[in-house]
Short mmCIF file of C-alpha atoms in Angstrom, two decimals:
data_model
loop_
_atom_site.label_atom_id
_atom_site.label_comp_id
_atom_site.label_asym_id
_atom_site.label_seq_id
_atom_site.Cartn_x
_atom_site.Cartn_y
_atom_site.Cartn_z
CA UNK P 1 -9.31 18.72 -70.26
CA UNK P 2 -10.96 20.97 -67.69
CA UNK P 3 -14.50 19.62 -67.77
CA UNK P 4 -15.60 22.05 -65.03
CA UNK P 5 -14.68 25.02 -67.20
CA UNK P 6 -17.81 26.06 -69.12
CA UNK P 7 -15.66 27.73 -71.77
CA UNK P 8 -13.84 24.53 -72.64
CA UNK P 9 -15.59 22.55 -75.39
CA UNK P 10 -16.31 18.90 -74.72
CA UNK P 11 -15.22 17.97 -78.24
CA UNK P 12 -12.04 19.24 -79.94
CA UNK P 13 -12.57 22.02 -82.44
CA UNK P 14 -10.34 22.04 -85.55
CA UNK P 15 -8.80 25.36 -86.57
CA UNK P 16 -9.71 25.84 -90.22
CA UNK P 17 -6.90 28.34 -90.73
CA UNK P 18 -4.21 25.73 -90.06
CA UNK P 19 -3.61 22.97 -92.58
CA UNK P 20 -4.10 19.47 -91.30
CA UNK P 21 -2.61 16.34 -92.79
CA UNK P 22 -5.08 13.63 -93.79
CA UNK P 23 -5.34 10.73 -91.36
CA UNK P 24 -3.57 7.51 -92.37
CA UNK P 25 -5.83 4.96 -94.07
CA UNK P 26 -7.17 2.26 -91.75
CA UNK P 27 -5.77 -1.26 -92.19
CA UNK P 28 -7.90 -3.50 -94.42
CA UNK P 29 -10.48 -5.57 -92.54
CA UNK P 30 -10.02 -9.32 -92.45
CA UNK P 31 -11.88 -12.05 -90.53
CA UNK P 32 -8.55 -13.16 -89.07
CA UNK P 33 -8.19 -9.85 -87.25
CA UNK P 34 -11.32 -10.70 -85.26
CA UNK P 35 -10.09 -14.13 -84.18
CA UNK P 36 -8.37 -13.06 -80.99
CA UNK P 37 -8.45 -14.51 -77.50
CA UNK P 38 -9.99 -11.32 -76.11
CA UNK P 39 -12.87 -11.47 -78.58
CA UNK P 40 -13.43 -15.11 -77.62
CA UNK P 41 -13.68 -14.06 -73.97
CA UNK P 42 -16.19 -11.36 -74.95
CA UNK P 43 -18.35 -13.98 -76.70
CA UNK P 44 -17.93 -16.44 -73.83
CA UNK P 45 -20.34 -14.55 -71.55
CA UNK P 46 -23.31 -14.47 -73.98
CA UNK P 47 -22.56 -18.08 -75.08
CA UNK P 48 -22.70 -19.39 -71.51
CA UNK P 49 -25.89 -17.41 -70.98
CA UNK P 50 -27.48 -18.91 -74.12
CA UNK P 51 -26.43 -22.49 -73.25
CA UNK P 52 -27.95 -22.21 -69.77
CA UNK P 53 -31.19 -20.69 -71.11
CA UNK P 54 -31.55 -23.48 -73.72
CA UNK P 55 -30.32 -26.52 -71.79
CA UNK P 56 -31.00 -25.95 -68.08
CA UNK P 57 -34.41 -26.50 -66.50
CA UNK P 58 -35.35 -25.88 -62.88
CA UNK P 59 -38.28 -26.95 -60.73
CA UNK P 60 -39.21 -23.35 -60.25
CA UNK P 61 -39.91 -20.06 -62.04
CA UNK P 62 -38.20 -19.27 -65.34
CA UNK P 63 -36.58 -16.24 -63.77
CA UNK P 64 -34.39 -18.53 -61.62
CA UNK P 65 -32.89 -20.09 -64.75
CA UNK P 66 -32.48 -16.64 -66.31
CA UNK P 67 -30.73 -15.40 -63.17
CA UNK P 68 -28.25 -18.29 -63.36
CA UNK P 69 -27.61 -17.49 -67.03
CA UNK P 70 -27.03 -13.79 -66.35
CA UNK P 71 -24.76 -14.59 -63.39
CA UNK P 72 -22.65 -16.86 -65.63
CA UNK P 73 -22.41 -14.07 -68.23
CA UNK P 74 -21.30 -11.44 -65.67
CA UNK P 75 -18.79 -13.69 -63.92
CA UNK P 76 -17.29 -14.90 -67.21
CA UNK P 77 -16.49 -11.28 -68.04
CA UNK P 78 -15.22 -10.61 -64.52
CA UNK P 79 -12.90 -13.62 -64.49
CA UNK P 80 -11.48 -13.05 -67.99
CA UNK P 81 -11.58 -9.22 -67.87
CA UNK P 82 -12.89 -9.33 -71.43
CA UNK P 83 -14.72 -6.09 -70.70
CA UNK P 84 -13.35 -3.60 -68.13
CA UNK P 85 -14.56 -4.55 -64.66
CA UNK P 86 -16.48 -1.28 -64.04
CA UNK P 87 -18.51 -1.82 -67.23
CA UNK P 88 -19.12 -5.47 -66.37
CA UNK P 89 -20.28 -4.35 -62.93
CA UNK P 90 -23.09 -2.25 -64.44
CA UNK P 91 -24.14 -4.96 -66.92
CA UNK P 92 -27.01 -6.06 -64.57
CA UNK P 93 -28.62 -2.66 -65.25
CA UNK P 94 -29.56 -3.87 -68.75
CA UNK P 95 -29.39 -7.67 -68.35
CA UNK P 96 -31.86 -7.94 -65.46
CA UNK P 97 -34.69 -6.03 -67.21
CA UNK P 98 -34.07 -7.84 -70.53
CA UNK P 99 -34.30 -11.28 -68.89
CA UNK P 100 -37.29 -10.38 -66.73
CA UNK P 101 -35.41 -10.63 -63.42
CA UNK P 102 -36.04 -7.11 -62.12
CA UNK P 103 -37.32 -3.76 -63.35
CA UNK P 104 -34.91 -1.04 -64.41
CA UNK P 105 -35.78 1.06 -61.35
CA UNK P 106 -35.46 -1.93 -59.02
CA UNK P 107 -31.98 -2.95 -60.15
CA UNK P 108 -30.78 0.67 -60.24
CA UNK P 109 -31.64 1.08 -56.53
CA UNK P 110 -29.20 -1.74 -55.73
CA UNK P 111 -26.32 0.53 -56.77
CA UNK P 112 -26.98 3.16 -54.07
CA UNK P 113 -27.22 2.14 -50.44
CA UNK P 114 -25.94 3.23 -47.04
CA UNK P 115 -22.93 0.95 -47.54
CA UNK P 116 -22.14 2.59 -50.89
CA UNK P 117 -22.37 6.06 -49.35
CA UNK P 118 -20.11 4.87 -46.53
CA UNK P 119 -17.50 3.96 -49.14
CA UNK P 120 -17.92 7.23 -51.07
CA UNK P 121 -17.43 9.43 -48.02
CA UNK P 122 -14.50 7.34 -46.79
CA UNK P 123 -12.66 7.70 -50.10
CA UNK P 124 -13.13 11.48 -50.00
CA UNK P 125 -11.57 11.53 -46.53
CA UNK P 126 -8.66 9.43 -47.85
CA UNK P 127 -8.13 11.92 -50.69
CA UNK P 128 -7.93 14.74 -48.12
CA UNK P 129 -5.33 12.77 -46.13
CA UNK P 130 -3.30 12.27 -49.33
CA UNK P 131 -3.62 15.90 -50.36
CA UNK P 132 -1.99 17.23 -47.18
CA UNK P 133 0.56 14.43 -46.67
CA UNK P 134 -0.89 13.51 -43.28
CA UNK P 135 -0.11 9.82 -43.81
CA UNK P 136 3.60 10.46 -44.34
CA UNK P 137 3.94 12.55 -41.19
CA UNK P 138 2.06 9.93 -39.19
CA UNK P 139 4.22 7.12 -40.57
CA UNK P 140 7.50 8.85 -39.79
CA UNK P 141 6.43 9.82 -36.26
CA UNK P 142 5.35 6.31 -35.35
CA UNK P 143 8.32 4.61 -37.00
CA UNK P 144 10.69 6.99 -35.15
CA UNK P 145 9.38 5.58 -31.86
CA UNK P 146 10.34 2.04 -32.88
CA UNK P 147 13.78 2.64 -34.36
CA UNK P 148 15.78 2.27 -31.15
CA UNK P 149 19.28 3.52 -30.34
CA UNK P 150 21.16 1.59 -31.63
CA UNK P 151 18.79 0.31 -34.28
CA UNK P 152 16.73 -2.76 -33.34
CA UNK P 153 15.71 -4.44 -36.66
CA UNK P 154 12.79 -6.54 -35.32
CA UNK P 155 11.20 -3.55 -33.58
CA UNK P 156 11.89 -1.20 -36.49
CA UNK P 157 10.19 -3.74 -38.78
CA UNK P 158 7.32 -3.93 -36.29
CA UNK P 159 6.97 -0.14 -36.30
CA UNK P 160 6.89 0.16 -40.09
CA UNK P 161 4.41 -2.72 -40.46
CA UNK P 162 2.23 -1.57 -37.56
CA UNK P 163 2.05 1.93 -39.03
CA UNK P 164 0.96 0.49 -42.37
CA UNK P 165 -1.67 -1.70 -40.73
CA UNK P 166 -2.99 1.23 -38.67
CA UNK P 167 -3.26 3.53 -41.69
CA UNK P 168 -4.96 0.73 -43.66
CA UNK P 169 -7.63 0.44 -40.97
CA UNK P 170 -9.07 3.80 -42.03
CA UNK P 171 -8.51 3.81 -45.78
CA UNK P 172 -8.63 1.27 -48.59
CA UNK P 173 -5.69 -1.15 -48.48
CA UNK P 174 -4.65 -0.38 -52.07
CA UNK P 175 -4.37 3.35 -51.34
CA UNK P 176 -2.52 2.54 -48.11
CA UNK P 177 0.04 0.33 -49.89
CA UNK P 178 0.63 2.98 -52.56
CA UNK P 179 1.18 5.68 -49.91
CA UNK P 180 3.23 3.67 -47.43
CA UNK P 181 5.61 1.91 -49.82
CA UNK P 182 7.51 5.14 -50.69
CA UNK P 183 7.84 5.84 -46.95
CA UNK P 184 9.30 2.37 -46.39
CA UNK P 185 11.62 2.42 -49.41
CA UNK P 186 12.72 5.94 -48.45
CA UNK P 187 13.99 4.51 -45.15
CA UNK P 188 15.79 1.75 -47.08
CA UNK P 189 17.51 4.13 -49.50
CA UNK P 190 20.40 4.66 -47.09
CA UNK P 191 21.16 0.93 -47.07
CA UNK P 192 23.69 -0.54 -49.55
CA UNK P 193 21.74 -3.28 -51.38
CA UNK P 194 23.91 -5.70 -53.35
CA UNK P 195 22.15 -7.27 -56.34
CA UNK P 196 23.41 -10.57 -57.67
CA UNK P 197 22.89 -12.23 -61.03
CA UNK P 198 19.33 -12.00 -62.39
CA UNK P 199 16.53 -10.77 -60.19
CA UNK P 200 17.72 -12.56 -57.05
CA UNK P 201 19.30 -10.64 -54.20
CA UNK P 202 22.34 -11.54 -52.11
CA UNK P 203 21.38 -13.13 -48.81
CA UNK P 204 23.11 -10.50 -46.65
CA UNK P 205 21.56 -9.17 -43.41
CA UNK P 206 20.92 -5.81 -45.08
CA UNK P 207 19.25 -7.31 -48.15
CA UNK P 208 17.17 -9.61 -45.99
CA UNK P 209 16.03 -6.65 -43.88
CA UNK P 210 14.96 -4.83 -47.05
CA UNK P 211 12.99 -7.88 -48.13
CA UNK P 212 11.31 -8.09 -44.73
CA UNK P 213 10.32 -4.41 -44.78
CA UNK P 214 8.84 -4.53 -48.30
CA UNK P 215 7.00 -7.79 -47.63
CA UNK P 216 5.80 -6.40 -44.30
CA UNK P 217 4.29 -3.27 -45.88
CA UNK P 218 2.84 -5.33 -48.75
CA UNK P 219 1.01 -7.73 -46.42
CA UNK P 220 0.27 -5.35 -43.53
CA UNK P 221 -1.93 -3.21 -45.80
CA UNK P 222 -4.56 -5.92 -46.52
CA UNK P 223 -4.26 -7.31 -42.98
CA UNK P 224 -4.93 -3.90 -41.42
CA UNK P 225 -7.86 -3.44 -43.79
CA UNK P 226 -9.54 -6.51 -42.30
CA UNK P 227 -9.98 -4.61 -39.01
CA UNK P 228 -12.63 -2.13 -40.11
CA UNK P 229 -15.64 -2.08 -42.37
CA UNK P 230 -14.09 0.58 -44.60
CA UNK P 231 -10.56 -0.87 -44.70
CA UNK P 232 -11.22 -3.07 -47.72
CA UNK P 233 -13.92 -3.48 -50.34
CA UNK P 234 -14.54 -7.11 -49.35
CA UNK P 235 -15.80 -6.13 -45.88
CA UNK P 236 -18.23 -3.66 -47.44
CA UNK P 237 -19.38 -6.25 -49.98
CA UNK P 238 -20.06 -8.69 -47.14
CA UNK P 239 -22.05 -6.07 -45.18
CA UNK P 240 -23.98 -5.09 -48.30
CA UNK P 241 -24.92 -8.65 -49.30
CA UNK P 242 -25.88 -9.49 -45.70
CA UNK P 243 -28.17 -6.45 -45.52
CA UNK P 244 -29.67 -7.17 -48.95
CA UNK P 245 -30.21 -10.90 -48.38
CA UNK P 246 -31.46 -10.64 -44.79
CA UNK P 247 -33.08 -7.18 -44.49
CA UNK P 248 -34.91 -8.19 -41.32
CA UNK P 249 -31.67 -9.11 -39.50
CA UNK P 250 -29.42 -6.70 -37.61
CA UNK P 251 -26.98 -5.13 -40.11
CA UNK P 252 -23.21 -5.39 -39.73
CA UNK P 253 -22.28 -1.98 -38.35
CA UNK P 254 -18.82 -0.44 -38.19
CA UNK P 255 -18.63 -1.15 -34.48
CA UNK P 256 -19.84 -4.75 -34.77
CA UNK P 257 -17.27 -5.61 -37.41
CA UNK P 258 -14.46 -3.93 -35.46
CA UNK P 259 -15.11 -6.14 -32.42
CA UNK P 260 -14.37 -9.20 -34.59
CA UNK P 261 -12.10 -7.77 -37.28
CA UNK P 262 -9.55 -6.07 -35.04
CA UNK P 263 -8.63 -9.17 -32.96
CA UNK P 264 -8.55 -11.22 -36.17
CA UNK P 265 -6.25 -8.74 -37.93
CA UNK P 266 -4.07 -8.38 -34.82
CA UNK P 267 -3.43 -12.14 -34.64
CA UNK P 268 -2.66 -12.40 -38.37
CA UNK P 269 -0.43 -9.31 -38.12
CA UNK P 270 1.57 -10.79 -35.24
CA UNK P 271 1.93 -14.00 -37.26
CA UNK P 272 3.26 -11.93 -40.18
CA UNK P 273 5.85 -10.22 -37.95
CA UNK P 274 7.03 -13.52 -36.45
CA UNK P 275 7.30 -15.15 -39.90
CA UNK P 276 9.33 -12.23 -41.29
CA UNK P 277 11.64 -12.19 -38.25
CA UNK P 278 12.27 -15.94 -38.52
CA UNK P 279 12.84 -15.92 -42.28
CA UNK P 280 14.77 -12.68 -42.82
CA UNK P 281 16.22 -11.22 -39.61
CA UNK P 282 19.38 -12.86 -38.30
CA UNK P 283 21.34 -12.08 -35.15
CA UNK P 284 23.78 -9.94 -37.13
CA UNK P 285 21.12 -7.64 -38.55
CA UNK P 286 21.48 -4.99 -35.87
CA UNK P 287 25.23 -4.69 -36.28
CA UNK P 288 24.95 -4.54 -40.09
CA UNK P 289 22.25 -1.83 -40.07
CA UNK P 290 23.73 0.35 -37.29
CA UNK P 291 26.19 2.09 -39.63
CA UNK P 292 23.48 3.17 -42.12
CA UNK P 293 20.18 3.61 -40.30
CA UNK P 294 19.44 5.50 -37.12
CA UNK P 295 16.94 7.94 -35.62
CA UNK P 296 18.77 10.88 -37.13
CA UNK P 297 17.75 9.77 -40.64
CA UNK P 298 14.08 9.54 -39.68
CA UNK P 299 14.25 12.93 -37.95
CA UNK P 300 15.71 14.49 -41.10
CA UNK P 301 12.82 13.04 -43.14
CA UNK P 302 10.38 14.53 -40.62
CA UNK P 303 12.12 17.92 -40.65
CA UNK P 304 11.71 18.09 -44.43
CA UNK P 305 7.92 18.11 -43.93
CA UNK P 306 8.19 21.12 -41.62
CA UNK P 307 5.79 21.99 -38.80
CA UNK P 308 2.21 20.74 -39.01
CA UNK P 309 0.09 23.20 -41.00
CA UNK P 310 -3.44 24.31 -40.13
CA UNK P 311 -4.89 22.19 -42.95
CA UNK P 312 -3.22 19.04 -41.62
CA UNK P 313 -4.60 19.68 -38.14
CA UNK P 314 -8.09 20.18 -39.56
CA UNK P 315 -7.91 16.94 -41.56
CA UNK P 316 -6.71 15.06 -38.48
CA UNK P 317 -9.56 16.57 -36.45
CA UNK P 318 -12.11 15.51 -39.06
CA UNK P 319 -10.48 12.10 -39.28
CA UNK P 320 -10.68 11.59 -35.50
CA UNK P 321 -14.27 12.83 -35.38
CA UNK P 322 -15.27 10.33 -38.06
CA UNK P 323 -13.76 7.40 -36.18
CA UNK P 324 -15.41 8.51 -32.92
CA UNK P 325 -18.83 8.81 -34.59
CA UNK P 326 -18.48 5.41 -36.28
CA UNK P 327 -17.49 3.72 -33.04
CA UNK P 328 -20.22 5.30 -30.90
CA UNK P 329 -23.25 5.16 -33.22
CA UNK P 330 -24.28 1.77 -31.82
CA UNK P 331 -22.38 0.41 -28.80
CA UNK P 332 -24.34 -2.22 -26.86
CA UNK P 333 -27.98 -3.01 -26.11
CA UNK P 334 -27.65 -1.31 -22.72
CA UNK P 335 -25.68 1.65 -24.14
CA UNK P 336 -27.34 2.32 -27.50
CA UNK P 337 -25.06 5.15 -28.69
CA UNK P 338 -25.94 8.40 -30.42
CA UNK P 339 -27.75 6.59 -33.23
CA UNK P 340 -30.71 6.04 -30.86
CA UNK P 341 -31.39 9.81 -30.96
CA UNK P 342 -32.41 9.40 -34.60
CA UNK P 343 -34.43 6.19 -34.02
CA UNK P 344 -32.13 4.08 -36.18
CA UNK P 345 -32.47 6.28 -39.26
CA UNK P 346 -28.79 7.31 -39.27
CA UNK P 347 -26.21 4.81 -40.53
CA UNK P 348 -22.45 4.66 -40.97
CA UNK P 349 -22.93 6.11 -44.45
CA UNK P 350 -24.69 9.10 -42.89
CA UNK P 351 -21.54 9.86 -40.88
CA UNK P 352 -19.28 9.29 -43.86
CA UNK P 353 -21.13 11.68 -46.19
CA UNK P 354 -21.64 14.31 -43.47
CA UNK P 355 -17.91 14.38 -42.72
CA UNK P 356 -17.05 14.43 -46.43
CA UNK P 357 -19.32 17.46 -46.77
CA UNK P 358 -17.41 19.23 -43.99
CA UNK P 359 -14.23 18.89 -46.06
CA UNK P 360 -15.79 21.19 -48.66
CA UNK P 361 -16.88 23.74 -46.00
CA UNK P 362 -13.92 24.04 -43.61
CA UNK P 363 -11.08 26.38 -44.69
CA UNK P 364 -7.55 25.09 -45.24
CA UNK P 365 -5.88 28.31 -44.02
CA UNK P 366 -3.73 28.71 -47.13
CA UNK P 367 -5.65 31.18 -49.28
CA UNK P 368 -8.77 33.19 -48.57
CA UNK P 369 -11.87 31.20 -49.43
CA UNK P 370 -9.97 27.98 -50.14
CA UNK P 371 -11.44 24.86 -48.51
CA UNK P 372 -9.87 21.59 -47.37
CA UNK P 373 -11.14 19.86 -50.52
CA UNK P 374 -12.41 20.85 -53.94
CA UNK P 375 -14.31 18.71 -56.40
CA UNK P 376 -11.37 18.36 -58.79
CA UNK P 377 -9.66 16.16 -56.17
CA UNK P 378 -12.70 13.85 -56.14
CA UNK P 379 -12.15 12.93 -59.77
CA UNK P 380 -9.68 10.37 -58.39
CA UNK P 381 -12.50 8.40 -56.71
CA UNK P 382 -12.16 4.65 -57.50
CA UNK P 383 -15.48 4.15 -59.26
CA UNK P 384 -14.49 0.59 -60.21
CA UNK P 385 -14.77 -0.49 -56.56
CA UNK P 386 -17.97 1.48 -56.00
CA UNK P 387 -19.65 -0.06 -59.06
CA UNK P 388 -18.45 -3.55 -58.12
CA UNK P 389 -20.07 -3.09 -54.72
CA UNK P 390 -23.31 -2.08 -56.43
CA UNK P 391 -23.11 -5.18 -58.63
CA UNK P 392 -22.81 -7.32 -55.50
CA UNK P 393 -26.04 -5.77 -54.23
CA UNK P 394 -27.79 -6.36 -57.56
CA UNK P 395 -26.74 -10.01 -57.85
CA UNK P 396 -27.71 -10.77 -54.25
CA UNK P 397 -31.13 -9.14 -54.79
CA UNK P 398 -31.58 -10.96 -58.10
CA UNK P 399 -30.83 -14.36 -56.56
CA UNK P 400 -33.50 -13.76 -53.92
CA UNK P 401 -36.22 -12.30 -56.12
CA UNK P 402 -35.74 -14.81 -58.97
CA UNK P 403 -35.97 -17.89 -56.73
CA UNK P 404 -32.45 -19.06 -57.62
CA UNK P 405 -31.35 -18.80 -53.98
CA UNK P 406 -33.96 -21.36 -52.89
CA UNK P 407 -32.98 -23.78 -55.66
CA UNK P 408 -29.28 -23.56 -54.74
CA UNK P 409 -30.18 -24.13 -51.11
CA UNK P 410 -32.04 -27.37 -51.93
CA UNK P 411 -29.09 -28.59 -54.04
CA UNK P 412 -26.83 -28.41 -50.99
CA UNK P 413 -28.85 -30.70 -48.71
CA UNK P 414 -25.91 -33.08 -48.30
CA UNK P 415 -24.07 -30.49 -46.18
CA UNK P 416 -26.44 -31.11 -43.26
CA UNK P 417 -24.27 -34.05 -42.16
CA UNK P 418 -20.92 -32.19 -42.40
CA UNK P 419 -19.50 -30.63 -39.18
CA UNK P 420 -19.41 -26.83 -39.19
CA UNK P 421 -15.68 -26.56 -38.43
CA UNK P 422 -14.90 -28.61 -41.56
CA UNK P 423 -17.19 -26.50 -43.74
CA UNK P 424 -15.71 -23.22 -42.43
CA UNK P 425 -12.15 -24.41 -43.05
CA UNK P 426 -12.92 -25.61 -46.59
CA UNK P 427 -14.83 -22.41 -47.40
CA UNK P 428 -11.91 -20.26 -46.28
CA UNK P 429 -9.41 -22.33 -48.28
CA UNK P 430 -11.53 -22.31 -51.46
CA UNK P 431 -12.02 -18.58 -51.19
CA UNK P 432 -8.28 -18.02 -50.66
CA UNK P 433 -7.40 -20.18 -53.69
CA UNK P 434 -9.93 -18.47 -55.98
CA UNK P 435 -8.70 -14.99 -55.12
CA UNK P 436 -5.05 -16.06 -55.52
CA UNK P 437 -5.24 -17.67 -58.95
CA UNK P 438 -8.49 -16.68 -60.63
CA UNK P 439 -9.89 -13.25 -59.79
CA UNK P 440 -9.65 -10.23 -57.53
CA UNK P 441 -10.58 -10.12 -53.84
CA UNK P 442 -13.71 -8.07 -54.44
CA UNK P 443 -14.92 -10.18 -57.36
CA UNK P 444 -14.27 -13.41 -55.42
CA UNK P 445 -16.31 -12.12 -52.49
CA UNK P 446 -19.11 -10.99 -54.80
CA UNK P 447 -19.19 -14.47 -56.35
CA UNK P 448 -18.94 -16.56 -53.18
CA UNK P 449 -20.70 -14.70 -50.38
CA UNK P 450 -24.27 -14.96 -51.79
CA UNK P 451 -23.74 -18.69 -52.43
CA UNK P 452 -22.38 -19.20 -48.92
CA UNK P 453 -25.49 -17.64 -47.40
CA UNK P 454 -27.58 -20.36 -49.06
CA UNK P 455 -25.07 -23.07 -48.17
CA UNK P 456 -25.32 -22.04 -44.51
CA UNK P 457 -29.09 -22.36 -44.56
CA UNK P 458 -28.79 -25.89 -45.94
CA UNK P 459 -26.16 -26.85 -43.35
CA UNK P 460 -28.42 -25.47 -40.58
CA UNK P 461 -25.88 -22.90 -39.42
CA UNK P 462 -26.09 -19.12 -39.13
CA UNK P 463 -25.37 -17.56 -42.58
CA UNK P 464 -22.61 -15.32 -41.19
CA UNK P 465 -20.84 -18.43 -39.89
CA UNK P 466 -19.90 -19.18 -43.51
CA UNK P 467 -20.17 -15.76 -45.15
CA UNK P 468 -17.53 -14.23 -42.86
CA UNK P 469 -14.87 -16.99 -43.41
CA UNK P 470 -15.53 -16.79 -47.15
CA UNK P 471 -15.07 -13.01 -47.18
CA UNK P 472 -11.92 -13.14 -45.02
CA UNK P 473 -10.51 -16.01 -47.07
CA UNK P 474 -10.81 -13.94 -50.25
CA UNK P 475 -8.41 -11.42 -48.66
CA UNK P 476 -5.65 -13.96 -47.99
CA UNK P 477 -4.04 -13.50 -51.42
CA UNK P 478 -0.39 -13.35 -50.40
CA UNK P 479 1.47 -15.76 -52.71
CA UNK P 480 1.56 -14.19 -56.19
CA UNK P 481 2.28 -10.64 -57.39
CA UNK P 482 -0.99 -10.71 -59.35
CA UNK P 483 -3.03 -11.88 -56.34
CA UNK P 484 -3.96 -8.37 -55.20
CA UNK P 485 -2.86 -4.77 -56.00
CA UNK P 486 -0.74 -4.35 -52.81
CA UNK P 487 1.27 -7.41 -53.93
CA UNK P 488 2.04 -5.66 -57.21
CA UNK P 489 3.07 -2.48 -55.34
CA UNK P 490 5.59 -4.47 -53.27
CA UNK P 491 6.86 -6.58 -56.16
CA UNK P 492 7.62 -3.56 -58.37
CA UNK P 493 10.03 -2.11 -55.79
CA UNK P 494 12.67 -4.63 -56.92
CA UNK P 495 13.53 -5.64 -53.34
CA UNK P 496 11.62 -8.96 -53.48
CA UNK P 497 11.12 -11.73 -56.01
CA UNK P 498 8.40 -14.32 -56.59
CA UNK P 499 10.08 -16.90 -54.36
CA UNK P 500 10.01 -14.44 -51.44
CA UNK P 501 6.28 -13.96 -51.94
CA UNK P 502 5.61 -17.68 -52.41
CA UNK P 503 7.54 -18.65 -49.29
CA UNK P 504 6.20 -15.96 -46.98
CA UNK P 505 2.72 -15.86 -48.52
CA UNK P 506 2.14 -19.61 -48.22
CA UNK P 507 3.02 -19.62 -44.51
CA UNK P 508 0.86 -16.54 -43.90
CA UNK P 509 -2.06 -18.04 -45.84
CA UNK P 510 -1.94 -21.26 -43.79
CA UNK P 511 -1.72 -19.40 -40.48
CA UNK P 512 -4.43 -16.93 -41.52
CA UNK P 513 -6.82 -19.72 -42.53
CA UNK P 514 -6.26 -21.47 -39.20
CA UNK P 515 -6.87 -18.24 -37.24
CA UNK P 516 -10.13 -17.53 -39.11
CA UNK P 517 -11.33 -21.12 -38.60
CA UNK P 518 -10.64 -20.92 -34.85
CA UNK P 519 -11.96 -17.40 -34.22
CA UNK P 520 -15.23 -17.71 -36.12
CA UNK P 521 -16.88 -20.36 -33.87
CA UNK P 522 -15.59 -18.59 -30.71
CA UNK P 523 -15.30 -14.80 -30.91
CA UNK P 524 -17.39 -14.69 -34.09
CA UNK P 525 -20.23 -16.61 -32.44
CA UNK P 526 -20.29 -13.98 -29.66
CA UNK P 527 -19.99 -10.87 -31.85
CA UNK P 528 -22.37 -11.95 -34.62
CA UNK P 529 -24.65 -13.99 -32.31
CA UNK P 530 -24.47 -17.03 -34.61
CA UNK P 531 -25.52 -19.56 -31.97
CA UNK P 532 -29.00 -20.95 -32.46
CA UNK P 533 -29.44 -19.87 -36.08
CA UNK P 534 -30.61 -16.61 -37.62
CA UNK P 535 -32.70 -14.47 -35.32
#
């Protein structure tokens, strides 16, 4: 339905001149029809809330107990998906006022912040990239450079995976996986894949190369997203909760995160490439692929797109401008960046929304008066992620204002005697396990990161020293198809099975956890200034 058309009614209007058949009678109601597992999950949230309110007592204000009860309600619905996640994410808007945790206006402000506007503008830019097929042209151009003559399978795999990781740095990893997988499978279409009985594939060099490419794109998307603040929702959730919990501290800017996130993602990416080469690329791969895959095929794919249009050039120019503004807003203490001209009032979200606005002003060169973007394209915005980010703000604010954060901090006194390196490793592992088997990356980060900030206080370490490993760990969901949406995108291609994901994902999860645990006390301590506690 065209909702923007004022002549189109919002509700359907029946034509009285045409006969209509009576609707079928509804099935008779019975109590048994209500006894379903989904209805039990719906009741589970309020039941947990009621049990906590009746049975739990704290040495503190009543609001701290109410906050714990509401948190249990919200996370029960998140974990079971009894109610759609976007609706669960806005449940604090009515639960917090009803339980006396925050006013309606106070909790509503949590859902709109500079970090949220950063995400909104970034998604609009991604939609413009999708609209003009810029990602496909970029992927084919970069991959063409890596193909080799004759074909070199390890370097071709590196090119495809590196392209995916690069694209994922600037857009959400789910969107990147959805866009890049057709590019990758299009390259594989020329290869003769020989299925065997069931879902398994014959262990030929060609089939193994196909597995490596699909697994590479599947995992390179979330790994590339770790590099930048906008690459994945978890990074934004971390920045939002940090800013909300410690408003007096220096916020995590785009530039700050990139200094840590890019080396981290680069090391995990190289580990992914080495693992795939060892598991799936044999010495005979080049000879087997040479007859079916060469630069000519990639050039033909590029020729189909034709020369770069004016609209594509404009989107690329806007894209490059956005990255440059993000990277130069705040550089170092000696070189403050352009943000100093506005006395700290401009944030990364300011850039994101300003650039998104330009998309609706600049012409696309196709028809007179037509712009690069129109609002109909923005109906594809992923509001579920935006609302989940707002819920993370609300829960973090509620834990602070209700006093629950202080109570949780006192309950973790025993961690004072535990070495930091052990805590960071365990935190990363727990986060990786939760996101693999229980809930989504974003929900896991929203659940764990506020708790980790209090745990860090108790252990006498800088909060980011635990919050960052917890957030990164929640993105290491590589083992199961259901672990994260990019995993589902790769699994549905039919080139890989669960054993491929289990084998490769387990190795990548172990290596990724080790890299995070080693980088956080070294590079992380320098970038986030975690030595000597919170400043």
